C-alpha positions as CSV (number, residue, x, y, z in Angstrom):
1,M,55.3,10.2,-20.9
2,K,59.0,9.6,-20.7
3,I,60.8,9.6,-17.4
4,D,64.5,9.6,-17.2
5,I,66.5,9.4,-14.1
6,L,70.1,10.3,-14.0
7,T,71.9,8.6,-11.0
8,L,75.1,6.7,-10.0
9,F,73.0,3.8,-8.6
10,P,70.5,3.0,-11.4
11,E,70.0,-0.4,-9.8
12,M,68.0,1.2,-6.8
13,F,65.1,1.8,-9.2
14,S,64.5,-1.7,-10.4
15,G,62.2,-2.5,-7.4
16,V,60.0,0.6,-7.9
17,T,59.5,0.3,-11.6
18,G,58.8,-3.5,-11.2
19,S,56.0,-3.2,-8.8
20,S,52.6,-2.0,-8.2
21,I,51.2,1.1,-10.1
22,I,54.3,2.1,-11.9
23,K,54.8,-1.5,-13.3
24,N,51.2,-1.5,-14.4
25,A,51.6,1.9,-16.2
26,I,54.7,0.8,-17.9
27,E,53.1,-2.4,-19.1
28,K,50.1,-0.3,-20.4
29,G,52.4,1.9,-22.3
30,L,51.5,5.0,-20.3
31,V,54.9,5.7,-19.3
32,N,58.5,4.8,-20.2
33,V,61.0,4.9,-17.3
34,D,64.9,4.7,-17.6
35,A,67.3,5.1,-15.0
36,T,70.8,6.0,-16.4
37,D,74.1,6.0,-14.8
38,F,75.7,9.3,-15.7
39,R,79.3,8.3,-14.9
40,P,79.9,7.0,-18.4
41,F,79.3,10.4,-19.7
42,S,82.3,11.7,-18.0
43,T,85.3,12.7,-20.2
44,H,87.7,12.5,-17.1
45,R,90.4,10.0,-17.9
46,Q,89.4,8.1,-14.7
47,G,85.7,8.5,-15.0
48,H,85.3,11.0,-12.1
49,V,82.0,12.9,-11.8
50,D,82.9,14.9,-8.8
51,D,85.7,17.2,-7.8
52,Y,87.0,19.5,-5.1
53,P,85.2,23.0,-4.8
54,Y,87.1,26.1,-5.6
55,G,87.9,28.1,-2.6
56,G,88.2,25.0,-0.5
57,G,85.6,23.5,1.8
58,A,84.2,20.2,2.8
59,G,83.0,17.6,0.5
60,M,83.1,17.1,-3.3
61,L,80.9,18.6,-5.9
62,L,79.3,17.0,-8.9
63,M,80.9,18.3,-12.0
64,A,79.0,20.1,-14.7
65,Q,80.3,18.3,-17.8
66,P,78.9,14.7,-17.2
67,L,75.4,15.9,-16.4
68,F,75.3,18.5,-19.2
69,D,76.3,15.8,-21.7
70,A,73.9,13.2,-20.2
71,V,71.0,15.6,-20.2
72,A,71.8,16.4,-23.9
73,H,72.0,12.7,-24.7
74,L,68.5,12.0,-23.1
75,K,66.5,14.8,-24.6
76,A,63.8,13.4,-26.8
77,E,63.8,15.0,-30.3
78,G,61.3,17.8,-30.5
79,V,60.5,17.8,-26.8
80,K,61.5,20.4,-24.2
81,P,61.8,18.3,-21.2
82,R,61.4,19.5,-17.4
83,V,65.0,19.0,-16.0
84,I,64.6,18.5,-12.4
85,L,67.3,18.8,-9.8
86,L,66.6,16.8,-6.5
87,D,68.0,19.2,-3.8
88,P,67.3,20.3,-0.2
89,A,67.3,23.9,-1.4
90,G,64.6,23.3,-4.0
91,V,61.0,24.3,-3.7
92,P,58.8,22.1,-1.5
93,Y,57.2,19.3,-3.5
94,T,53.4,19.4,-3.4
95,Q,50.6,17.8,-5.1
96,K,49.9,20.8,-7.2
97,L,53.3,20.4,-8.7
98,A,52.8,16.8,-9.2
99,E,49.7,17.6,-11.2
100,E,51.7,20.1,-13.3
101,L,54.5,17.7,-14.0
102,A,52.1,15.0,-15.0
103,Q,51.1,17.0,-18.0
104,E,54.7,17.0,-19.4
105,E,56.0,14.8,-22.3
106,Q,59.3,14.2,-20.7
107,L,60.8,14.5,-17.1
108,I,64.6,14.1,-16.6
109,M,65.6,14.0,-12.8
110,I,69.1,14.4,-11.6
111,C,69.9,12.7,-8.3
112,G,72.9,14.3,-6.6
113,H,75.4,12.9,-4.1
114,Y,78.5,14.3,-2.4
115,E,78.3,17.8,-1.0
116,G,76.1,19.4,-3.9
117,Y,76.5,20.6,-7.4
118,D,78.6,22.8,-9.6
119,E,76.4,26.0,-9.6
120,R,76.4,26.1,-13.3
121,I,74.1,23.0,-13.4
122,R,71.5,25.1,-11.4
123,E,71.9,28.1,-13.5
124,H,72.0,26.8,-17.0
125,L,71.0,23.1,-17.1
126,V,67.8,22.5,-14.9
127,T,64.3,24.1,-15.2
128,D,63.2,23.1,-11.6
129,E,65.0,22.5,-8.3
130,I,62.7,20.4,-6.0
131,S,63.0,19.2,-2.3
132,I,60.7,16.6,-1.0
133,G,61.2,17.7,2.6
134,D,63.3,19.6,5.2
135,Y,65.9,16.8,5.9
136,I,68.9,15.4,4.2
137,L,69.2,12.1,2.4
138,T,72.3,10.3,1.2
139,G,71.2,11.1,-2.5
140,G,68.4,12.2,-4.7
141,E,67.3,8.7,-5.5
142,V,64.6,8.4,-2.9
143,G,63.1,12.0,-3.8
144,A,63.1,10.9,-7.5
145,M,61.1,7.7,-6.6
146,A,58.7,9.8,-4.7
147,I,58.1,12.3,-7.5
148,M,57.8,9.6,-10.0
149,D,55.3,7.7,-8.0
150,S,53.3,10.7,-7.4
151,V,53.1,11.8,-11.1
152,V,52.6,8.3,-12.7
153,R,49.6,7.6,-10.7
154,L,48.0,10.8,-12.1
155,L,48.4,9.7,-15.6
156,P,45.0,8.7,-17.2
157,G,44.6,4.9,-17.0
158,A,47.3,4.3,-14.3
159,L,44.8,3.7,-11.5
160,G,42.0,1.2,-11.6
161,N,39.7,4.1,-11.1
162,D,40.8,7.6,-12.2
163,Q,38.6,9.3,-9.7
164,S,40.8,8.1,-6.9
165,A,43.4,10.5,-7.9
166,V,40.9,13.3,-8.0
167,T,39.7,12.6,-4.4
168,D,43.1,12.0,-2.8
169,S,44.3,14.2,0.0
170,F,45.7,17.5,-1.1
171,S,44.1,17.1,-4.5
172,T,41.0,18.8,-3.3
173,G,42.7,21.2,-1.0
174,L,41.6,19.2,2.0
175,L,42.8,16.1,3.7
176,E,40.7,13.1,2.8
177,H,37.8,12.0,5.0
178,P,37.8,8.7,7.0
179,H,37.0,5.5,5.1
180,Y,35.3,2.3,6.4
181,T,34.9,-1.3,5.0
182,R,33.1,-4.5,6.2
183,P,32.1,-5.6,8.7
184,A,30.1,-2.8,10.0
185,D,30.7,-3.9,13.6
186,F,34.3,-4.8,14.2
187,R,34.8,-5.7,18.0
188,G,32.1,-3.2,19.0
189,L,33.7,-0.6,16.7
190,T,31.0,0.5,14.4
191,V,30.8,2.4,11.0
192,P,28.9,5.9,11.3
193,D,25.2,5.4,10.6
194,V,25.1,8.0,7.9
195,L,27.5,5.8,5.7
196,M,25.0,3.0,5.9
197,S,21.8,5.1,5.2
198,G,22.1,5.1,1.4
199,H,21.3,8.7,1.4
200,H,24.0,10.0,-1.0
201,A,23.6,13.8,-0.3
202,N,24.0,13.2,3.5
203,I,26.9,11.0,2.9
204,E,28.7,13.5,0.7
205,R,27.9,16.2,3.4
206,W,29.4,14.1,6.2
207,R,32.5,13.3,4.0
208,H,33.1,17.0,3.4
209,E,32.7,18.0,7.0
210,E,34.9,15.2,8.0
211,S,37.6,16.4,5.4
212,L,37.2,19.9,7.1
213,R,37.5,18.4,10.6
214,R,40.6,16.5,9.8
215,T,42.4,19.2,8.0
216,A,41.6,21.8,10.9
217,S,42.9,19.4,13.3
218,R,46.0,18.2,11.5
219,R,46.9,20.7,8.7
220,P,45.1,24.1,9.6
221,D,47.6,26.1,7.4
222,M,45.6,24.3,4.4
223,L,42.3,26.0,5.3
224,D,44.1,29.3,5.0
225,V,44.1,29.0,1.2
226,Y,41.0,26.8,0.8
227,P,37.9,28.5,-0.6
228,L,35.8,27.9,2.4
229,S,32.1,28.5,1.9
230,D,29.7,30.1,4.3
231,A,28.5,26.7,5.3
232,D,32.1,25.5,5.8
233,L,32.9,28.4,8.1
234,T,29.7,27.8,10.1
235,F,30.4,24.2,10.5
236,L,34.2,24.9,11.7
237,K,33.2,27.8,14.1
238,A,30.5,25.6,15.6
239,E,33.0,22.8,16.2
240,V,35.5,25.3,17.4
241,L,38.0,24.0,14.7
242,Y,39.2,27.0,12.9
243,D,39.1,30.8,13.1
244,P,40.0,32.5,9.6
245,N,40.9,35.7,11.6
246,K,43.7,33.9,13.5
247,K,46.8,33.0,11.5
248,E,48.1,30.4,14.1
249,Q,45.6,27.8,15.4
């Protein structure tokens, strides 16, 4: 996979690409990541990439020309990349979208600054507009880092155990169950007996029910779309955790 990031601050990405899972994936040849300053693509005599909006208003807008030319320069031959605009008005980012993006050959992410973008960038350049949350950041760099991290860890071979990505929260449709490690008794706080039993079927049942319990408690909205079995419904109703007939819990 090739990931290109268009930014006015490429130095921000050196720590992310030089650490942890992303660093390992780069060294294994699973992904190639480049952060490119798009200011040199400006044809403005002073190298400006922003300008005042027509009709007036506060702030400056990123101009179309530098970004159109930068994207054209980065497109790999024979590949149709996903060109992602990081923007608060984009669709909310989800694990499902991360899994979709992980199948692509090339991602180009545009990190904005200032008040916004020339609308022609949205209409004629990008394939996706993505928001990582309902809040405003100084620029799109943090969002690009989050997307890059979530996508790279899904690439086969990026994690020490590929099964880890499959069982993560959101990947299964539920929040992940609790985990414990040694010692079994820490200051009187003990590990549930079922995890010490060696009975794999009981352990899997406990983990699934704890995922249901945690999801119902923290993110009941996820259960509205999760394919609950009859056994799941019986458990949730017995625990008074979830009523599928109620839209709000």
